[in-house]
Every structure is written in C-alpha cells, then in structure tokens.
Short mmCIF file of C-alpha atoms in Angstrom, two decimals:
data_model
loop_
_atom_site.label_atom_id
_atom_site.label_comp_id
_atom_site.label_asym_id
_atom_site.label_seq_id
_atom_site.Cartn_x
_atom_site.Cartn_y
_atom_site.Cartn_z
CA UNK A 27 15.86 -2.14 6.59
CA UNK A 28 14.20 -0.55 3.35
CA UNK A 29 13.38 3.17 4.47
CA UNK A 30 11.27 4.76 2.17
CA UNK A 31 10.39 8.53 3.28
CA UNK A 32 8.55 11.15 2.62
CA UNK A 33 9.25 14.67 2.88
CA UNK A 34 6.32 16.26 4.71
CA UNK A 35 3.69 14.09 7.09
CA UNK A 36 1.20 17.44 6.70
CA UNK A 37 0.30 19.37 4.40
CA UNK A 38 -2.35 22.39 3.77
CA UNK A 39 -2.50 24.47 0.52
CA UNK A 40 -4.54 26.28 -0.99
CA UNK A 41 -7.04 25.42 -3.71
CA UNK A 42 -5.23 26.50 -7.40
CA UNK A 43 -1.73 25.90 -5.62
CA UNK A 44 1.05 23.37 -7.51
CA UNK A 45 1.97 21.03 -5.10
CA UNK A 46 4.75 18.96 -4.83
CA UNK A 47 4.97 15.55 -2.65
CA UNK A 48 8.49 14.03 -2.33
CA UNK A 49 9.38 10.42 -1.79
CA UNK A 50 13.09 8.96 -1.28
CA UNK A 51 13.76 5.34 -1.17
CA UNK A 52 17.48 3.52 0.67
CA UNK A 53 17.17 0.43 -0.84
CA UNK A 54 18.31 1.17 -4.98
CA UNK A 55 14.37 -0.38 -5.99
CA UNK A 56 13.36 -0.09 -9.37
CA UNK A 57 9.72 0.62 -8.87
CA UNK A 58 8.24 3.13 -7.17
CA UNK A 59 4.80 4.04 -6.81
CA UNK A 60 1.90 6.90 -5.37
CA UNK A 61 -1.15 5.89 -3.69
CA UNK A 62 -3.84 7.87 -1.84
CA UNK A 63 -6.73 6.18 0.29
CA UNK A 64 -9.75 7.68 1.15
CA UNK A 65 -12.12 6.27 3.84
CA UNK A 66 -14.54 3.82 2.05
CA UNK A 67 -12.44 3.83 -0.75
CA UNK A 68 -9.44 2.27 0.45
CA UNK A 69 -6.09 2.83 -1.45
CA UNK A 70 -5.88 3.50 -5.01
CA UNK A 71 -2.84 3.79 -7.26
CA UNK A 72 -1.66 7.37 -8.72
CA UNK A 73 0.98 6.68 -10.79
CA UNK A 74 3.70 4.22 -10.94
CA UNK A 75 7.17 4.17 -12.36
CA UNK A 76 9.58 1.02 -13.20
CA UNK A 77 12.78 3.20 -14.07
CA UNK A 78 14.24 6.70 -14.46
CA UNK A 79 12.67 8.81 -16.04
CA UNK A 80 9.90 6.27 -16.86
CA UNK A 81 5.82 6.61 -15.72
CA UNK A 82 2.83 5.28 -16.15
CA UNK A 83 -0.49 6.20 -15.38
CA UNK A 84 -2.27 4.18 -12.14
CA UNK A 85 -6.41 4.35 -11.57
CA UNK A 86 -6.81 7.65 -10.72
CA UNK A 87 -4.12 9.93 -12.66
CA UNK A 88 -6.49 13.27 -13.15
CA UNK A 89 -5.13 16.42 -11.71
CA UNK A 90 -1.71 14.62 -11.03
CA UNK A 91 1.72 14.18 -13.03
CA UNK A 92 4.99 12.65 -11.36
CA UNK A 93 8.46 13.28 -11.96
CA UNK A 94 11.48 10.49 -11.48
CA UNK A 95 14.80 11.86 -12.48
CA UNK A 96 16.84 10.23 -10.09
CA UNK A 97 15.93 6.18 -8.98
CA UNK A 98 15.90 7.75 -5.91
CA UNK A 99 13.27 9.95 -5.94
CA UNK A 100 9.50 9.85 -7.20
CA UNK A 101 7.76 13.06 -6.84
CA UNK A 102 3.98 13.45 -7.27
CA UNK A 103 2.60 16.97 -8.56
CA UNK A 104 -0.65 18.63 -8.38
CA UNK A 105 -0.68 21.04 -10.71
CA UNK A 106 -4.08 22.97 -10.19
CA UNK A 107 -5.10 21.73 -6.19
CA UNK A 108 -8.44 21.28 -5.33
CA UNK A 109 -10.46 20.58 -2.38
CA UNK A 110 -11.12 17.17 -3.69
CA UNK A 111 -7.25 16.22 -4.00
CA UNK A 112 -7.59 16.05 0.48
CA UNK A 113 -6.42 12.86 1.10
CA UNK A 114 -4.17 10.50 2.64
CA UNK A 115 -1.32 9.92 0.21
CA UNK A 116 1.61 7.28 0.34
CA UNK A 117 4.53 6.41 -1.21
CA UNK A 118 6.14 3.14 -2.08
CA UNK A 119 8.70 1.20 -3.53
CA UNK A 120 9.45 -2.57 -4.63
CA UNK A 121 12.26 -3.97 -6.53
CA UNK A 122 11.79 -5.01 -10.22
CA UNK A 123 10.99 -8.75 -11.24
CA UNK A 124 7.82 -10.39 -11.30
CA UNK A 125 8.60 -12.75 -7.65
CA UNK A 126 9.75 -10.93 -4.88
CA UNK A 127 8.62 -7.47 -5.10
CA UNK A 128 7.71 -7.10 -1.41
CA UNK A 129 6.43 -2.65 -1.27
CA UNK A 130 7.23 -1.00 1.29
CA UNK A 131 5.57 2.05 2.20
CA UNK A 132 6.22 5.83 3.59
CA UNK A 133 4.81 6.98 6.48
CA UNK A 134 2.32 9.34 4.46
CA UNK A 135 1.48 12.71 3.88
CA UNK A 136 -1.93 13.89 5.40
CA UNK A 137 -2.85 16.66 2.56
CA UNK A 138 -5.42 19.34 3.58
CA UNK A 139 -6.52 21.80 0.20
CA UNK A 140 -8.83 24.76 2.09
CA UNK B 30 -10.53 -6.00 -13.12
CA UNK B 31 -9.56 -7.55 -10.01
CA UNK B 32 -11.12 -7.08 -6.94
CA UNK B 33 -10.05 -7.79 -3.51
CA UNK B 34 -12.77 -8.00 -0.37
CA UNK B 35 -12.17 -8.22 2.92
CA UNK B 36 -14.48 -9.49 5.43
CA UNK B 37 -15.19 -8.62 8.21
CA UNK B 38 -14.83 -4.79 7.89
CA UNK B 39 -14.10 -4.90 11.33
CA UNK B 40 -13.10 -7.35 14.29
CA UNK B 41 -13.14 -7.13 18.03
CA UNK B 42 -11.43 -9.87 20.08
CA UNK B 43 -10.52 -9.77 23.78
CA UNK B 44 -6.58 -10.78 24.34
CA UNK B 45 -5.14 -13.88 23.88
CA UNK B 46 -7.66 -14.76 21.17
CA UNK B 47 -6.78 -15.85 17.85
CA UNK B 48 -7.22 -13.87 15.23
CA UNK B 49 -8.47 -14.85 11.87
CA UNK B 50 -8.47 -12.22 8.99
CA UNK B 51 -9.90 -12.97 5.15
CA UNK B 52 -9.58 -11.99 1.89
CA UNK B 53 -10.73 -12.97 -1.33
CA UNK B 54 -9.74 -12.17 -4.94
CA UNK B 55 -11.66 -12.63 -7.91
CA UNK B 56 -8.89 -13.28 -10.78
CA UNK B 57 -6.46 -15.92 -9.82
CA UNK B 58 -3.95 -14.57 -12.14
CA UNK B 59 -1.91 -13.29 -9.26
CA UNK B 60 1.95 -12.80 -8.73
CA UNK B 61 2.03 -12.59 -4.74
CA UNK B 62 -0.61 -11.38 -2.17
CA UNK B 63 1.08 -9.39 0.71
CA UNK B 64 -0.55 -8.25 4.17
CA UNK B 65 0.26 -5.21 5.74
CA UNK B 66 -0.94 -3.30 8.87
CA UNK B 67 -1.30 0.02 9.47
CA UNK B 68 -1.99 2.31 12.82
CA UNK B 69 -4.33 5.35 12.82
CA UNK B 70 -2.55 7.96 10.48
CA UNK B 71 0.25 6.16 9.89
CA UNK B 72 1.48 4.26 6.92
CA UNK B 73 1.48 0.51 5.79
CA UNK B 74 3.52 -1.58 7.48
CA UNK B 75 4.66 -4.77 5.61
CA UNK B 76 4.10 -8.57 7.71
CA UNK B 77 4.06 -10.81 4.93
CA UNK B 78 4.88 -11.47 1.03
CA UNK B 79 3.17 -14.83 -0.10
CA UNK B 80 4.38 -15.70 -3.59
CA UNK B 81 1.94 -17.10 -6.05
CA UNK B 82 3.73 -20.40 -6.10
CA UNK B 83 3.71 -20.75 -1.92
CA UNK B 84 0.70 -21.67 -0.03
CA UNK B 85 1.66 -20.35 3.25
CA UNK B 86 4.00 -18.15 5.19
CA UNK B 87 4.98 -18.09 8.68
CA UNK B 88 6.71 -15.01 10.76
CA UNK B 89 6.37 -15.11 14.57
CA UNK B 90 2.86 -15.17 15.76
CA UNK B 91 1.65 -14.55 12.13
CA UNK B 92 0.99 -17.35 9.65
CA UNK B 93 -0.62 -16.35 6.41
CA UNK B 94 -2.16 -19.03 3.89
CA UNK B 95 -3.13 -18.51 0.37
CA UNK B 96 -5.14 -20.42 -2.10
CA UNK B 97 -5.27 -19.20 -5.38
CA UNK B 98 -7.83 -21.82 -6.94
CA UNK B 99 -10.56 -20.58 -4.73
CA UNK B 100 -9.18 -17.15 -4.64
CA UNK B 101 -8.33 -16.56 -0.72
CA UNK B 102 -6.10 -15.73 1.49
CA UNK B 103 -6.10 -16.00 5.46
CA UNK B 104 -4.10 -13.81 7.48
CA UNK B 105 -3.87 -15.72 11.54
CA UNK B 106 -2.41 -13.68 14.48
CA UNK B 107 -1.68 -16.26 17.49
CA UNK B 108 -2.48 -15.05 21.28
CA UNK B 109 -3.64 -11.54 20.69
CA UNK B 110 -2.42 -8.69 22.29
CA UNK B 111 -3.40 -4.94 22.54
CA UNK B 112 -0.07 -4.19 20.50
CA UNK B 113 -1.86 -6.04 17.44
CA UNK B 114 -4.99 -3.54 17.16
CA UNK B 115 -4.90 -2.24 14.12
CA UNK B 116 -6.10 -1.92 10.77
CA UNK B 117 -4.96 -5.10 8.14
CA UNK B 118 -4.96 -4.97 4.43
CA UNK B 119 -4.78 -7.64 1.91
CA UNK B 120 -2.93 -6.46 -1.15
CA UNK B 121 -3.02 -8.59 -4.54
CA UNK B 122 0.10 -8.28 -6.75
CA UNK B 123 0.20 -8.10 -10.47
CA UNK B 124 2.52 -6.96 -12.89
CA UNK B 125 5.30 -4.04 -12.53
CA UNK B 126 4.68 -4.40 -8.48
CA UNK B 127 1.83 -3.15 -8.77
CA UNK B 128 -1.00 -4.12 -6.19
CA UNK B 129 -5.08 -3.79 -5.71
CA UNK B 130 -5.71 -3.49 -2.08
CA UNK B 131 -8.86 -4.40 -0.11
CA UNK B 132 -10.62 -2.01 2.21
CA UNK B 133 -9.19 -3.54 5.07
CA UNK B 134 -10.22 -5.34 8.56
CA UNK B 135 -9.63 -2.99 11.95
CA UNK B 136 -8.91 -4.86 14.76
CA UNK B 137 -9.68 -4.15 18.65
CA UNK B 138 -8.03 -6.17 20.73
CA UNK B 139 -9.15 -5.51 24.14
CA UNK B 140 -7.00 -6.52 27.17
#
C-alpha cells in the first residue's frame, strides 16, 4: 500500500516562528503536493511539485515556500508564522501521467500558531 | 476556474439505507474525478479513481458514476452501516495531479 506520512500530527508555534512540515512518500511518485482545509473553505492547494527539486505555486502560496531535494520528501515552510497559518494541513502524492494519478494522502498535521 | 459543489452539505440515514452522494463540476475538461472519505481529524482516505474516459467504477459496496457532459458525479454506498459515517469529498483532477475539491457531504449513519 502507498504510505505517505507525515512527520508530526500536532503542532503549536509561536507567531514569527519558521516552521517546517515534513512529508515522506513509499511508493517512488513523481508528484507531490500540500494542502490545508479550513472549515467552510474546504481544501485548497499550497504548493505542488512534479520532480526534484521542481515547484510550483498552488492557490494559496503567501507566507509559504517548499523544499523537494529528495523524490522522497516534500517539505512545506512557513517562514514568518502567523495566527492565520492555524489550519489543518495535508500532504499528498500521485504518480506522474495525465491517467492514473490516484493521491493519496497523509494523515495531517493539526497546526496551532498562539 | 473550476468549481466543484457538493450537495447535500450533510446527510443522515438510518442503517441499511442506501446512500447517494453528488457532485457537480462546472468545466468538463477533466482528467479523473476521485472520492475520498475522511474521519474527524484524520486525513483523506482514497475509495475511488474514475478516469475521464470511464463512466463508472465499482469497489465493494461502493459504485461511483460519472458523467462529464452534464458535469456530475454520484458516489452510492449499498446497505449502510455505522462504519460508513463520515465525511465524503469529490475531488476533480486536472493537470500535474492536481485536484479542486468540493466542501464535502458528512454522513450519519445511525444504527
């Protein structure tokens, strides 16, 4: 099975903080991708990345950057937190192609910024 | 920009019901539509990938049907049970895997 994990399931930090959110993936997928969902806002995409070393901005990129050096691993960075940046944020991955790229998800990180 | 709805927001059925769960898209220009569930606090759980070509796909109690002319999809859960209360999404795929989700349907299913 595809096991995609991340490295913390809470988290609280302080506003001004850098935080770093890891994300490891089992299954050698190319893409890889951070969400965060809000109530009433459902989930809405981060950033995404299709390779090493490769990004691209999602929706909602302010206050974030992301880091992929190994295909492994996609890490998501806040690099100033604020109290806004609470949230519910998940991780997932999908193989490359344009037909089967079933995403599969993390378990999530529950993010409190006091 | 697509958008993906979900209707009803929320559903509560007593056991061994059917369920039936919507979704609608407004740009047909899809690559696959996926449905995934997800428990309180928890993440998304994937149940089923329907490529753009297919117009239905079947696993266990779950049968999912998609129709991209009219822009819906229709997730059915056969014979309820408590185990399927939850909260289902509808995700719409476009390019590089990427996917718009809708706001989901939570589902009580009460014994």
């Amino acid at each position: 099975d595809v096991k995609v994990t991340q490295s913390s399931r809470y988290l609280v930090k302080r506003t001004g903080e850098k935080v770093f959110l890891e994300c490891v993936q089992d299954m050698d997928h190319e893409n890889m991708f951070w969400y965060r969902q809000d109530p009433g806002l459902g989930l809405r995409l981060i950033y995404f990345s299709y390779d090493v070393k490769m990004k691209e901005k999602g929706d909602i990129p302010e206050g974030y950057s992301v880091s992929r050096e190994k295909k492994e691993r996609f890490s998501l960075i806040l690099e100033s937190a604020s109290t806004n940046q609470t949230s519910m944020y998940l991780c997932a991955s999908s193989p490359s192609g344009t037909k089967n790229t079933e995403a599969f998800f993390g378990q999530g990180t529950r993010l409190t910024v006091v | 920009k697509q958008e993906v709805t979900q209707i009803p927001a929320a559903l509560s059925v007593p056991e061994g019901e059917n369920l039936v769960l919507n979704c609608s898209f407004t740009d047909s220009a899809i690559y696959n539509l996926q449905w995934f569930r997800q428990d309180p606090g928890k993440g998304l759980t994937s149940l089923l990938l329907i490529q753009s070509s297919q117009r239905e796909q079947t696993s266990g109690r779950l049968n999912a049907s998609l129709d991209k002319s009219s822009g819906r999809s229709t997730l059915y859960i056969a014979a309820s049970q408590p185990g399927d209360s939850a909260t289902y999404l509808c995700a719409v795929g476009a390019s590089w895997g990427k996917f718009q989700f809708g706001a989901g349907t939570q589902v009580v299913v009460t014994p």
